[in-house]
Each structure stands twice: as C-alpha cells, then as structure tokens.
PDB file of C-alpha atoms in Angstrom:
ATOM      1  CA  VAL A   1      12.238   9.212  -3.883  1.00 89.00           C
ATOM      2  CA  GLN A   2      13.598   6.164  -2.042  1.00 95.00           C
ATOM      3  CA  LEU A   3      12.721   5.024   0.873  1.00 97.00           C
ATOM      4  CA  GLU A   4      14.953   2.675   3.058  1.00 98.00           C
ATOM      5  CA  GLN A   5      13.705   0.575   6.299  1.00 98.00           C
ATOM      6  CA  SER A   6      15.561  -0.780   9.225  1.00 98.00           C
ATOM      7  CA  GLY A   7      15.996  -4.359   9.221  1.00 98.00           C
ATOM      8  CA  ALA A   8      14.123  -7.619  10.190  1.00 98.00           C
ATOM      9  CA  GLU A   9      13.231  -7.704  13.695  1.00 98.00           C
ATOM     10  CA  VAL A  10      12.464 -10.271  15.942  1.00 98.00           C
ATOM     11  CA  LYS A  11       9.905  -9.445  19.243  1.00 98.00           C
ATOM     12  CA  LYS A  12       8.182 -11.120  22.238  1.00 98.00           C
ATOM     13  CA  PRO A  13       4.593 -11.135  22.871  1.00 98.00           C
ATOM     14  CA  GLY A  14       3.992  -7.641  24.640  1.00 98.00           C
ATOM     15  CA  ALA A  15       6.595  -6.559  23.240  1.00 98.00           C
ATOM     16  CA  THR A  16       7.293  -2.863  21.618  1.00 98.00           C
ATOM     17  CA  VAL A  17       8.637  -2.686  17.980  1.00 98.00           C
ATOM     18  CA  LYS A  18      10.329   0.308  15.934  1.00 98.00           C
ATOM     19  CA  ILE A  19      10.972   0.316  12.837  1.00 98.00           C
ATOM     20  CA  SER A  20      12.246   2.814  10.663  1.00 98.00           C
ATOM     21  CA  CYS A  21      11.912   4.711   6.849  1.00 98.00           C
ATOM     22  CA  LYS A  22      14.933   7.025   5.970  1.00 97.00           C
ATOM     23  CA  ALA A  23      13.848   9.585   2.601  1.00 96.00           C
ATOM     24  CA  SER A  24      16.757   9.748   0.113  1.00 94.00           C
ATOM     25  CA  GLY A  25      16.614  11.786  -2.675  1.00 88.00           C
ATOM     26  CA  HIS A  26      13.824  14.248  -1.217  1.00 90.00           C
ATOM     27  CA  SER A  27      13.211  15.741   2.056  1.00 93.00           C
ATOM     28  CA  ILE A  28      10.215  14.378   3.583  1.00 94.00           C
ATOM     29  CA  SER A  29       8.896  17.781   4.530  1.00 93.00           C
ATOM     30  CA  ASP A  30       7.026  17.067   0.973  1.00 92.00           C
ATOM     31  CA  PHE A  31       4.905  14.284   1.367  1.00 95.00           C
ATOM     32  CA  TYR A  32       2.880  12.522   3.812  1.00 97.00           C
ATOM     33  CA  ILE A  33       4.481   8.969   5.061  1.00 97.00           C
ATOM     34  CA  HIS A  34       1.973   6.848   5.791  1.00 98.00           C
ATOM     35  CA  TRP A  35       2.732   2.769   7.155  1.00 98.00           C
ATOM     36  CA  VAL A  36       1.471  -0.500   5.993  1.00 98.00           C
ATOM     37  CA  LEU A  37       1.116  -3.896   6.579  1.00 98.00           C
ATOM     38  CA  GLN A  38       1.001  -7.512   4.569  1.00 98.00           C
ATOM     39  CA  ALA A  39       0.492 -10.312   7.511  1.00 98.00           C
ATOM     40  CA  PRO A  40       1.516 -13.777   5.835  1.00 97.00           C
ATOM     41  CA  GLY A  41       0.330 -14.235   2.291  1.00 95.00           C
ATOM     42  CA  LYS A  42      -2.130 -12.215   3.166  1.00 97.00           C
ATOM     43  CA  GLY A  43      -3.774  -7.879   1.452  1.00 97.00           C
ATOM     44  CA  LEU A  44      -2.087  -4.852   2.584  1.00 98.00           C
ATOM     45  CA  GLU A  45      -3.895  -3.167   5.544  1.00 98.00           C
ATOM     46  CA  TRP A  46      -3.515   1.068   6.009  1.00 98.00           C
ATOM     47  CA  MET A  47      -2.326   1.818   9.963  1.00 98.00           C
ATOM     48  CA  GLY A  48      -1.704   4.759  10.159  1.00 97.00           C
ATOM     49  CA  ARG A  49       0.274   8.152   8.645  1.00 97.00           C
ATOM     50  CA  VAL A  50       1.937  11.020   9.094  1.00 97.00           C
ATOM     51  CA  ASP A  51       2.457  14.762   8.173  1.00 96.00           C
ATOM     52  CA  PRO A  52       5.825  15.483   8.704  1.00 95.00           C
ATOM     53  CA  GLU A  53       5.617  19.301   8.022  1.00 92.00           C
ATOM     54  CA  GLU A  54       3.018  19.595  10.928  1.00 93.00           C
ATOM     55  CA  GLY A  55       3.680  16.530  12.826  1.00 93.00           C
ATOM     56  CA  GLU A  56       0.295  15.845  12.826  1.00 96.00           C
ATOM     57  CA  THR A  57      -0.838  12.093  12.471  1.00 97.00           C
ATOM     58  CA  LYS A  58      -3.718   9.749  10.980  1.00 97.00           C
ATOM     59  CA  TYR A  59      -4.252   6.394  12.538  1.00 97.00           C
ATOM     60  CA  ALA A  60      -6.536   3.189  11.800  1.00 96.00           C
ATOM     61  CA  GLU A  61      -9.254   2.498  14.713  1.00 96.00           C
ATOM     62  CA  LYS A  62      -7.661  -1.129  14.310  1.00 95.00           C
ATOM     63  CA  PHE A  63      -4.269   0.318  15.880  1.00 96.00           C
ATOM     64  CA  GLN A  64      -5.615   3.579  18.038  1.00 95.00           C
ATOM     65  CA  GLY A  65      -3.614   3.573  21.204  1.00 95.00           C
ATOM     66  CA  ARG A  66      -1.340   0.801  20.060  1.00 97.00           C
ATOM     67  CA  VAL A  67       0.950   2.462  17.359  1.00 98.00           C
ATOM     68  CA  ILE A  68       3.165   6.133  17.864  1.00 98.00           C
ATOM     69  CA  ILE A  69       4.671   7.032  14.330  1.00 98.00           C
ATOM     70  CA  THR A  70       6.616  10.207  14.535  1.00 97.00           C
ATOM     71  CA  ALA A  71       9.255  11.689  11.928  1.00 97.00           C
ATOM     72  CA  ASP A  72      12.426  13.503  12.627  1.00 96.00           C
ATOM     73  CA  THR A  73      13.135  15.946   9.552  1.00 95.00           C
ATOM     74  CA  SER A  74      16.413  16.812  10.005  1.00 95.00           C
ATOM     75  CA  ILE A  75      17.289  13.654   9.099  1.00 95.00           C
ATOM     76  CA  ASP A  76      14.745  12.147   7.077  1.00 96.00           C
ATOM     77  CA  THR A  77      13.388   9.641   9.074  1.00 97.00           C
ATOM     78  CA  VAL A  78       9.914   8.554  10.061  1.00 98.00           C
ATOM     79  CA  SER A  79       9.874   6.091  12.694  1.00 98.00           C
ATOM     80  CA  MET A  80       6.460   3.594  13.474  1.00 98.00           C
ATOM     81  CA  GLU A  81       6.309   1.964  17.167  1.00 98.00           C
ATOM     82  CA  LEU A  82       4.215  -0.510  17.777  1.00 98.00           C
ATOM     83  CA  ASN A  83       3.858  -2.136  21.172  1.00 97.00           C
ATOM     84  CA  SER A  84       2.330  -4.618  22.976  1.00 97.00           C
ATOM     85  CA  LEU A  85       2.724  -7.007  19.968  1.00 98.00           C
ATOM     86  CA  ARG A  86       0.604 -10.051  19.882  1.00 97.00           C
ATOM     87  CA  PHE A  87       1.293 -12.888  17.353  1.00 97.00           C
ATOM     88  CA  GLU A  88      -0.907 -11.955  14.703  1.00 97.00           C
ATOM     89  CA  ASP A  89       1.212  -8.826  14.822  1.00 98.00           C
ATOM     90  CA  THR A  90       3.523 -11.260  12.837  1.00 98.00           C
ATOM     91  CA  ALA A  91       4.040  -9.327   9.626  1.00 98.00           C
ATOM     92  CA  VAL A  92       5.424  -7.243   6.682  1.00 98.00           C
ATOM     93  CA  TYR A  93       6.247  -3.697   7.169  1.00 98.00           C
ATOM     94  CA  TYR A  94       6.214  -0.966   4.595  1.00 98.00           C
ATOM     95  CA  CYS A  95       6.513   2.563   4.666  1.00 98.00           C
ATOM     96  CA  ALA A  96       5.348   4.944   1.825  1.00 98.00           C
ATOM     97  CA  ARG A  97       4.429   8.506   0.316  1.00 97.00           C
ATOM     98  CA  SER A  98       1.902   9.736  -1.094  1.00 96.00           C
ATOM     99  CA  ARG A  99       2.163  13.884  -2.018  1.00 93.00           C
ATOM    100  CA  TRP A 100       2.227  16.223   0.940  1.00 88.00           C
ATOM    101  CA  LEU A 101      -1.826  17.215   1.211  1.00 89.00           C
ATOM    102  CA  LEU A 102      -2.813  14.133   0.283  1.00 91.00           C
ATOM    103  CA  GLU A 103      -3.809  10.692   1.854  1.00 93.00           C
ATOM    104  CA  GLY A 104      -2.747   9.085  -1.830  1.00 92.00           C
ATOM    105  CA  PRO A 105      -2.344   7.202  -3.770  1.00 97.00           C
ATOM    106  CA  PHE A 106       1.558   5.699  -2.722  1.00 98.00           C
ATOM    107  CA  ASP A 107       3.678   6.430  -5.232  1.00 97.00           C
ATOM    108  CA  ASP A 108       6.916   5.188  -3.526  1.00 97.00           C
ATOM    109  CA  TRP A 109       6.806   2.396  -1.013  1.00 98.00           C
ATOM    110  CA  GLY A 110      10.143   1.284   1.178  1.00 98.00           C
ATOM    111  CA  GLN A 111      11.446  -2.622   1.270  1.00 98.00           C
ATOM    112  CA  GLY A 112       9.523  -3.804   3.679  1.00 98.00           C
ATOM    113  CA  THR A 113      10.135  -4.944   7.318  1.00 98.00           C
ATOM    114  CA  LEU A 114       9.725  -8.164   8.846  1.00 98.00           C
ATOM    115  CA  VAL A 115       8.278  -8.104  12.240  1.00 98.00           C
ATOM    116  CA  THR A 116       8.275 -11.535  13.715  1.00 98.00           C
ATOM    117  CA  VAL A 117       6.715 -11.634  17.345  1.00 98.00           C
ATOM    118  CA  TYR A 118       7.510 -15.087  18.547  1.00 94.00           C
ATOM    119  CA  SER A 119       7.898 -16.612  22.336  1.00 92.00           C
TER     120      SER A 119
ATOM    121  CA  GLU B   1     -15.333   2.270   6.276  1.00 95.00           C
ATOM    122  CA  ILE B   2     -15.274   1.413   2.727  1.00 97.00           C
ATOM    123  CA  VAL B   3     -14.691  -2.023   1.952  1.00 98.00           C
ATOM    124  CA  LEU B   4     -13.456  -2.723  -1.571  1.00 98.00           C
ATOM    125  CA  THR B   5     -14.034  -6.340  -2.776  1.00 98.00           C
ATOM    126  CA  GLN B   6     -12.071  -7.377  -5.713  1.00 98.00           C
ATOM    127  CA  SER B   7     -13.013 -10.601  -8.501  1.00 97.00           C
ATOM    128  CA  PRO B   8     -11.647 -12.493  -9.499  1.00 97.00           C
ATOM    129  CA  GLY B   9     -10.251 -14.093  -6.971  1.00 97.00           C
ATOM    130  CA  THR B  10      -7.534 -15.721  -9.438  1.00 98.00           C
ATOM    131  CA  LEU B  11      -7.378 -15.113 -13.026  1.00 98.00           C
ATOM    132  CA  SER B  12      -5.285 -17.874 -15.425  1.00 98.00           C
ATOM    133  CA  LEU B  13      -4.272 -16.439 -18.793  1.00 98.00           C
ATOM    134  CA  SER B  14      -1.676 -16.784 -21.020  1.00 97.00           C
ATOM    135  CA  PRO B  15       0.644 -14.199 -22.039  1.00 97.00           C
ATOM    136  CA  GLY B  16      -1.309 -12.119 -25.317  1.00 97.00           C
ATOM    137  CA  GLU B  17      -4.498 -12.082 -23.741  1.00 98.00           C
ATOM    138  CA  ARG B  18      -6.512  -9.362 -22.260  1.00 98.00           C
ATOM    139  CA  ALA B  19      -6.843  -8.898 -18.342  1.00 98.00           C
ATOM    140  CA  THR B  20      -9.496  -7.506 -16.809  1.00 98.00           C
ATOM    141  CA  LEU B  21      -9.518  -7.491 -12.780  1.00 98.00           C
ATOM    142  CA  SER B  22     -12.977  -5.837 -11.124  1.00 98.00           C
ATOM    143  CA  CYS B  23     -12.539  -3.311  -8.248  1.00 98.00           C
ATOM    144  CA  ARG B  24     -16.419  -3.383  -6.329  1.00 98.00           C
ATOM    145  CA  ALA B  25     -17.089  -0.449  -3.514  1.00 98.00           C
ATOM    146  CA  SER B  26     -19.447  -0.809  -0.740  1.00 98.00           C
ATOM    147  CA  GLN B  27     -20.184   3.336  -1.305  1.00 97.00           C
ATOM    148  CA  SER B  28     -19.278   5.762  -3.780  1.00 96.00           C
ATOM    149  CA  VAL B  29     -15.529   6.359  -3.870  1.00 96.00           C
ATOM    150  CA  THR B  30     -14.980  10.574  -3.607  1.00 87.00           C
ATOM    151  CA  SER B  31     -13.567  12.043  -6.598  1.00 82.00           C
ATOM    152  CA  ARG B  32     -12.260   9.216  -8.170  1.00 86.00           C
ATOM    153  CA  SER B  33      -9.828   8.409  -5.578  1.00 95.00           C
ATOM    154  CA  LEU B  34      -8.773   4.809  -7.043  1.00 97.00           C
ATOM    155  CA  ALA B  35      -5.593   2.916  -7.116  1.00 98.00           C
ATOM    156  CA  TRP B  36      -4.557   0.221  -8.167  1.00 98.00           C
ATOM    157  CA  TYR B  37      -0.974  -1.576  -7.235  1.00 98.00           C
ATOM    158  CA  GLN B  38       0.961  -4.703  -8.580  1.00 98.00           C
ATOM    159  CA  GLN B  39       2.984  -7.270  -6.129  1.00 98.00           C
ATOM    160  CA  LYS B  40       5.157  -9.684  -7.207  1.00 98.00           C
ATOM    161  CA  PRO B  41       6.125 -12.267  -4.287  1.00 97.00           C
ATOM    162  CA  GLY B  42       8.952 -10.636  -2.104  1.00 96.00           C
ATOM    163  CA  GLN B  43       8.786  -7.318  -3.370  1.00 98.00           C
ATOM    164  CA  ALA B  44       6.669  -4.131  -2.074  1.00 98.00           C
ATOM    165  CA  PRO B  45       3.767  -3.099  -3.911  1.00 98.00           C
ATOM    166  CA  ARG B  46       4.192  -1.025  -6.846  1.00 98.00           C
ATOM    167  CA  LEU B  47       1.692   2.043  -8.098  1.00 98.00           C
ATOM    168  CA  LEU B  48       0.705   1.172 -11.609  1.00 98.00           C
ATOM    169  CA  ILE B  49      -3.003   3.620 -12.020  1.00 98.00           C
ATOM    170  CA  TYR B  50      -4.133   6.465  -9.820  1.00 98.00           C
ATOM    171  CA  GLY B  51      -7.210   8.760 -10.550  1.00 97.00           C
ATOM    172  CA  ALA B  52      -8.949   5.543 -11.571  1.00 97.00           C
ATOM    173  CA  SER B  53      -7.490   5.920 -14.856  1.00 97.00           C
ATOM    174  CA  SER B  54      -4.058   7.789 -14.804  1.00 97.00           C
ATOM    175  CA  ARG B  55      -1.183   5.995 -15.457  1.00 98.00           C
ATOM    176  CA  ALA B  56       1.890   6.260 -12.973  1.00 98.00           C
ATOM    177  CA  THR B  57       5.373   7.456 -14.236  1.00 97.00           C
ATOM    178  CA  GLY B  58       6.544   4.624 -16.556  1.00 97.00           C
ATOM    179  CA  ILE B  59       3.982   2.231 -16.481  1.00 98.00           C
ATOM    180  CA  PRO B  60       3.336   0.430 -19.785  1.00 98.00           C
ATOM    181  CA  ASP B  61      -0.017   1.965 -22.291  1.00 97.00           C
ATOM    182  CA  ARG B  62      -1.061  -2.089 -22.090  1.00 98.00           C
ATOM    183  CA  PHE B  63      -2.631  -1.289 -18.404  1.00 98.00           C
ATOM    184  CA  SER B  64      -5.441   0.761 -18.140  1.00 98.00           C
ATOM    185  CA  GLY B  65      -7.519   2.007 -15.353  1.00 98.00           C
ATOM    186  CA  SER B  66     -11.722   2.652 -15.654  1.00 97.00           C
ATOM    187  CA  GLY B  67     -14.731   3.391 -13.640  1.00 96.00           C
ATOM    188  CA  SER B  68     -16.225   5.677 -11.068  1.00 95.00           C
ATOM    189  CA  GLY B  69     -18.572   5.667  -8.390  1.00 95.00           C
ATOM    190  CA  THR B  70     -18.249   2.239  -6.774  1.00 97.00           C
ATOM    191  CA  ASP B  71     -17.344   0.161  -9.848  1.00 97.00           C
ATOM    192  CA  PHE B  72     -13.589   0.044 -11.645  1.00 98.00           C
ATOM    193  CA  THR B  73     -11.652  -2.402 -13.402  1.00 98.00           C
ATOM    194  CA  LEU B  74      -8.190  -2.354 -14.678  1.00 98.00           C
ATOM    195  CA  THR B  75      -7.262  -3.994 -18.029  1.00 98.00           C
ATOM    196  CA  ILE B  76      -3.902  -5.362 -19.380  1.00 98.00           C
ATOM    197  CA  SER B  77      -4.338  -5.410 -22.960  1.00 97.00           C
ATOM    198  CA  ARG B  78      -2.314  -7.983 -24.104  1.00 96.00           C
ATOM    199  CA  LEU B  79       0.132  -9.893 -21.211  1.00 98.00           C
ATOM    200  CA  GLU B  80       3.513 -10.464 -21.238  1.00 98.00           C
ATOM    201  CA  PRO B  81       5.409 -12.705 -18.413  1.00 97.00           C
ATOM    202  CA  GLU B  82       6.355 -10.180 -16.034  1.00 97.00           C
ATOM    203  CA  ASP B  83       2.425  -9.315 -15.385  1.00 98.00           C
ATOM    204  CA  PHE B  84       1.798 -12.567 -14.013  1.00 98.00           C
ATOM    205  CA  ALA B  85       1.513 -10.937 -10.369  1.00 98.00           C
ATOM    206  CA  VAL B  86      -0.873  -9.863  -7.847  1.00 98.00           C
ATOM    207  CA  TYR B  87      -3.501  -6.422  -7.817  1.00 98.00           C
ATOM    208  CA  TYR B  88      -4.503  -4.502  -5.513  1.00 98.00           C
ATOM    209  CA  CYS B  89      -6.845  -1.930  -5.342  1.00 98.00           C
ATOM    210  CA  GLN B  90      -7.167   0.976  -3.140  1.00 98.00           C
ATOM    211  CA  GLN B  91      -9.609   4.241  -2.529  1.00 98.00           C
ATOM    212  CA  TYR B  92      -7.669   7.045  -0.524  1.00 97.00           C
ATOM    213  CA  GLY B  93     -10.422   9.730  -1.082  1.00 94.00           C
ATOM    214  CA  SER B  94     -12.188   8.276   2.325  1.00 94.00           C
ATOM    215  CA  SER B  95     -10.139   7.490   5.518  1.00 92.00           C
ATOM    216  CA  PRO B  96      -9.170   4.798   6.807  1.00 95.00           C
ATOM    217  CA  SER B  97      -7.433   4.374   3.273  1.00 96.00           C
ATOM    218  CA  THR B  98      -8.331   0.762   1.965  1.00 98.00           C
ATOM    219  CA  PHE B  99      -7.591  -1.559  -0.060  1.00 98.00           C
ATOM    220  CA  GLY B 100      -9.053  -4.707  -1.417  1.00 98.00           C
ATOM    221  CA  GLN B 101      -8.524  -8.258  -0.780  1.00 98.00           C
ATOM    222  CA  GLY B 102      -6.252  -8.993  -4.006  1.00 98.00           C
ATOM    223  CA  THR B 103      -6.321 -10.822  -7.337  1.00 98.00           C
ATOM    224  CA  LYS B 104      -4.213 -12.988  -8.202  1.00 98.00           C
ATOM    225  CA  LEU B 105      -3.285 -12.901 -12.136  1.00 98.00           C
ATOM    226  CA  GLU B 106      -1.388 -16.772 -12.528  1.00 97.00           C
ATOM    227  CA  ILE B 107      -0.339 -18.098 -16.125  1.00 95.00           C
ATOM    228  CA  LYS B 108      -2.906 -21.094 -17.457  1.00 94.00           C
TER     229      LYS B 108
END
C-alpha cells in the first residue's frame, strides 16, 4: 500500500490547512488512517485517526476541537484539516495506516507534508 | 496517557557492533502492543518490530525485539552502515497512542 500526500503548505497564523493522503494499491476501507506530526528536530506525535469504513474518528486531546480528519472512500483519500494555526504547528505531517480495527502498528507511511506557519 | 522513555538518547557504536536500545513505559503496555520504527533524515519512519517481538515484512533478522509489561528492548545484532538512524518506540494498546522521544544511533 502506498500513501501519497499533498504538497508543502505555507500558512499565516490563524489560518486553516488541509492535507490529503491518497492510498494506491488498496482500498482505504480496509485500514485505519492516522496522522502523526513531527516538529523540526523533534519526535513523533499522534494527532488522530479515522476509520474510513465507519467514518468514526478519534483525536488526541491536545488537538481536539482544532483538527478534523475525514475520509472519502470513493477516491481512497483521507484529509486532515488543522485550524487556528500557530507558529508551533510548523511541522512535517505524516499519514500512516494500521490494519482495520487495530490502533497500530503503523505498517505504511506517506512521504510527509511540510506545513510552515509564517507571518 | 502512557509515557515512553527511551534510553540512551544517543548511542555511538561502530559497524559490526551490537546495539541495545531501551524503551520504558510509565504503565504496563497492553498485550505487548509495542512497536519500533527506524527513521533516517528526510524520510518517513519505517516499521521494524510490532507486538514487541515480531519483525515486519522485509526486516533483516539482525533486528530483534523483546520485553513485556513496562520494559522493552530493540537489539541490532551486528550493525550495518545503513542502520545508523533514529529509532522510536510506540505503544498502541492504550489511547492515545504514544511514541518515545527517540534514540539516535550514530557512527563512532
């Protein structure tokens, strides 16, 4: 399974960014799709995930209310929208997949999307 | 949430040597739901080990995982030049899933 993410984004503080993650080689309905961020020079942080088959989402408490993860099974694409952007949201954002009904491990990852928050 | 603490922060070894990386959890990890990832600069993480001790597809047998409860170990039996990277552990048995802060394996 290959996960292809959309390109880099530059946003101003307070704006909203939407990143997409398209699966090839398999239907996304067979997986959970997760989003993980990595700030420059830092470690990995789980943001949330979607069950594309059921539409159910789960979010980390830190991002609750600011992030929305959606899935469109007709085009095997998951999107992650983060609003009210702050400078500290500057990071590489990865999508990753786990097997359906399992919260991990993350078998495959997208290539990452750099989001820069800059005034 | 479960906090994972990896040690050491940096490990300096030579090719051919054995590497031992530790991951300690603040609470018991459910059903050995512990994974290890390798990340090289500019690349996405790659799954090495899941279920604490099962190798992912295509991972060489010089990589092995062990442990249960709160203490887990990743061992690389004989380091190859391509093994020098950052390694992260992850627990996925309790929500939210959490990662350790990483161990950088560098060439001595």
